XYZ file of C-alpha atoms in Angstrom:
196
model
C -17.176 122.529 -40.315
C -17.044 119.826 -37.607
C -16.620 121.521 -34.244
C -15.330 119.959 -31.038
C -16.357 121.702 -27.800
C -14.250 121.116 -24.679
C -15.720 122.653 -21.507
C -13.722 123.262 -18.328
C -16.708 123.167 -15.966
C -15.178 124.703 -12.847
C -13.485 127.459 -14.852
C -16.786 128.311 -16.553
C -18.646 128.402 -13.217
C -16.093 130.616 -11.459
C -15.716 133.011 -14.406
C -19.497 133.501 -14.656
C -19.766 134.061 -10.911
C -16.947 136.610 -10.968
C -18.430 138.402 -13.996
C -22.075 138.706 -12.934
C -22.849 137.516 -9.389
C -24.045 140.223 -6.998
C -21.641 141.408 -4.304
C -22.084 140.321 -1.603
C -22.989 136.943 -3.084
C -26.692 136.127 -2.918
C -27.087 132.306 -2.678
C -30.292 132.506 -4.734
C -28.470 134.165 -7.652
C -28.189 131.916 -10.728
C -24.482 132.797 -10.767
C -23.922 131.421 -7.247
C -23.964 127.870 -8.598
C -23.176 126.128 -11.937
C -26.510 126.987 -13.570
C -25.418 126.558 -17.186
C -26.849 123.996 -19.609
C -23.740 122.342 -21.056
C -25.348 121.130 -24.272
C -27.253 124.358 -24.987
C -24.179 126.529 -24.361
C -21.986 124.318 -26.557
C -24.476 124.363 -29.425
C -24.949 128.130 -29.085
C -21.194 128.669 -29.386
C -20.954 126.340 -32.390
C -23.975 127.742 -34.252
C -22.903 131.388 -33.962
C -20.705 130.696 -37.026
C -22.636 129.618 -40.162
C -21.612 126.234 -41.546
C -20.430 124.780 -38.257
C -21.853 121.579 -36.805
C -21.318 120.065 -33.377
C -19.032 117.055 -33.792
C -18.715 116.329 -30.082
C -19.134 117.920 -26.656
C -16.764 117.002 -23.829
C -17.141 118.225 -20.254
C -14.407 118.234 -17.600
C -14.746 118.995 -13.903
C -13.334 118.149 -10.527
C -15.672 116.677 -7.926
C -14.931 117.064 -4.209
C -14.944 114.170 -1.761
C -18.386 113.263 -0.398
C -17.124 113.133 3.180
C -15.882 116.739 3.170
C -18.284 118.482 0.755
C -21.369 116.273 0.445
C -23.473 118.988 -1.236
C -21.073 119.737 -4.108
C -20.156 116.068 -4.465
C -23.842 115.232 -4.904
C -24.544 118.206 -7.169
C -21.719 117.387 -9.585
C -22.392 113.634 -9.479
C -26.030 114.244 -10.450
C -25.143 116.755 -13.180
C -22.464 114.476 -14.663
C -24.874 111.526 -14.711
C -27.369 113.659 -16.637
C -24.687 114.744 -19.132
C -23.580 111.148 -19.759
C -27.201 110.167 -20.366
C -27.381 112.954 -22.989
C -24.363 111.505 -24.832
C -21.832 114.070 -23.640
C -18.388 112.687 -22.866
C -17.501 113.493 -19.273
C -14.180 113.550 -17.442
C -14.552 113.493 -13.666
C -11.430 114.609 -11.831
C -11.149 115.250 -8.137
C -10.804 118.300 -5.938
C -8.263 117.913 -3.160
C -8.598 119.152 0.416
C -7.006 122.480 -0.592
C -9.701 123.081 -3.216
C -7.452 122.383 -6.225
C -8.659 120.304 -9.176
C -6.513 117.318 -10.060
C -6.339 115.691 -13.487
C -8.840 117.932 -15.246
C -6.577 120.260 -17.247
C -4.221 117.525 -18.400
C -7.158 115.367 -19.545
C -8.650 118.212 -21.577
C -5.251 119.001 -23.118
C -4.574 115.360 -24.028
C -8.054 114.957 -25.524
C -7.509 118.038 -27.709
C -4.221 116.700 -29.083
C -5.563 113.157 -29.561
C -8.680 114.402 -31.387
C -6.380 116.473 -33.626
C -4.230 113.427 -34.415
C -7.385 111.394 -35.187
C -8.709 114.234 -37.435
C -12.027 114.347 -35.553
C -12.708 118.080 -35.980
C -12.050 121.191 -38.066
C -12.661 123.742 -35.302
C -12.180 123.420 -31.546
C -13.781 125.633 -28.911
C -12.190 125.457 -25.466
C -14.615 126.938 -22.936
C -12.044 128.269 -20.491
C -9.692 131.158 -19.900
C -6.962 128.912 -18.488
C -3.583 129.763 -19.973
C -2.330 126.264 -19.161
C -4.065 125.063 -22.343
C -1.791 127.202 -24.551
C 0.893 124.505 -25.021
C -1.775 121.929 -25.968
C -3.177 124.298 -28.604
C 0.354 124.869 -29.935
C 0.971 121.099 -30.144
C -2.424 120.508 -31.802
C -1.536 123.116 -34.436
C 1.787 121.356 -35.081
C 0.018 117.984 -35.473
C -2.527 119.506 -37.872
C 0.217 121.190 -39.913
C 2.031 117.844 -40.244
C -1.242 116.405 -41.571
C -1.606 119.259 -44.062
C -4.635 120.699 -42.256
C -5.465 124.192 -41.029
C -7.705 124.132 -37.953
C -9.605 126.832 -36.066
C -9.050 127.211 -32.308
C -11.223 129.392 -30.087
C -11.338 130.109 -26.374
C -14.807 131.061 -25.101
C -15.351 132.505 -21.637
C -17.853 134.564 -19.616
C -17.004 138.232 -19.602
C -18.629 140.993 -17.586
C -17.991 144.150 -15.568
C -16.053 142.377 -12.809
C -14.048 139.971 -14.983
C -10.429 139.980 -13.881
C -8.856 139.419 -17.304
C -9.842 139.957 -20.916
C -7.611 137.219 -22.324
C -8.427 133.712 -23.447
C -6.245 130.671 -24.044
C -3.007 131.570 -25.897
C -3.001 130.603 -29.572
C -6.787 130.852 -29.896
C -9.313 133.418 -31.053
C -11.046 134.792 -27.959
C -14.833 134.614 -27.800
C -16.447 136.510 -24.948
C -19.682 135.022 -23.646
C -21.920 137.915 -22.643
C -24.533 137.809 -19.889
C -27.478 137.532 -22.309
C -25.952 134.500 -24.039
C -25.098 132.815 -20.742
C -28.572 133.529 -19.329
C -30.199 132.043 -22.450
C -28.266 128.826 -21.763
C -29.403 128.247 -18.180
C -30.208 124.733 -17.012
C -33.589 124.478 -15.286
C -32.868 121.057 -13.772
C -32.231 120.774 -10.044
C -29.113 118.695 -9.361
C -28.991 119.405 -5.631
C -28.643 116.260 -3.529
C -30.935 115.342 -0.675
C -29.278 115.682 2.719
C -27.912 112.288 3.865
């Protein structure tokens, strides 16, 4: 079963931090920064169901302006470059001065619907808890039905003792990523930028 994995990078980072980071936050904690290995996590989620294969991995994140947040701009720029070099499709949105991502959710939603129309997958895993993706899942199901296909939709997200909600994306089967699974998918590479 061809499986498409769509990862909302900021959502994944913040959910893992909320679920497992120590309080008060210890900057050396692996949950204090986006320590996940995108490819390893995607493949782990796909391979937990026998017969599934990874059709494609897509990663979406906002990147702040270099002049206001040079560290995070450099970190994400370096990580995204690495992902592209590994063959992962990357969407780079922006983070405005108020800390809000722009363009990320709509790009993920459009990619899901377009990939459905193009019949590029049989199962889709959205790594996010964002309810804004519910309408896109609903539309993708309608497109698949019109094509005479029945697709599988899952929403995977970190879940721990301090998680604020137990729900995933509406219209999907919810897959909770536990601490052991997340920890097994850590990225050992250092993407931190050198101070300018």
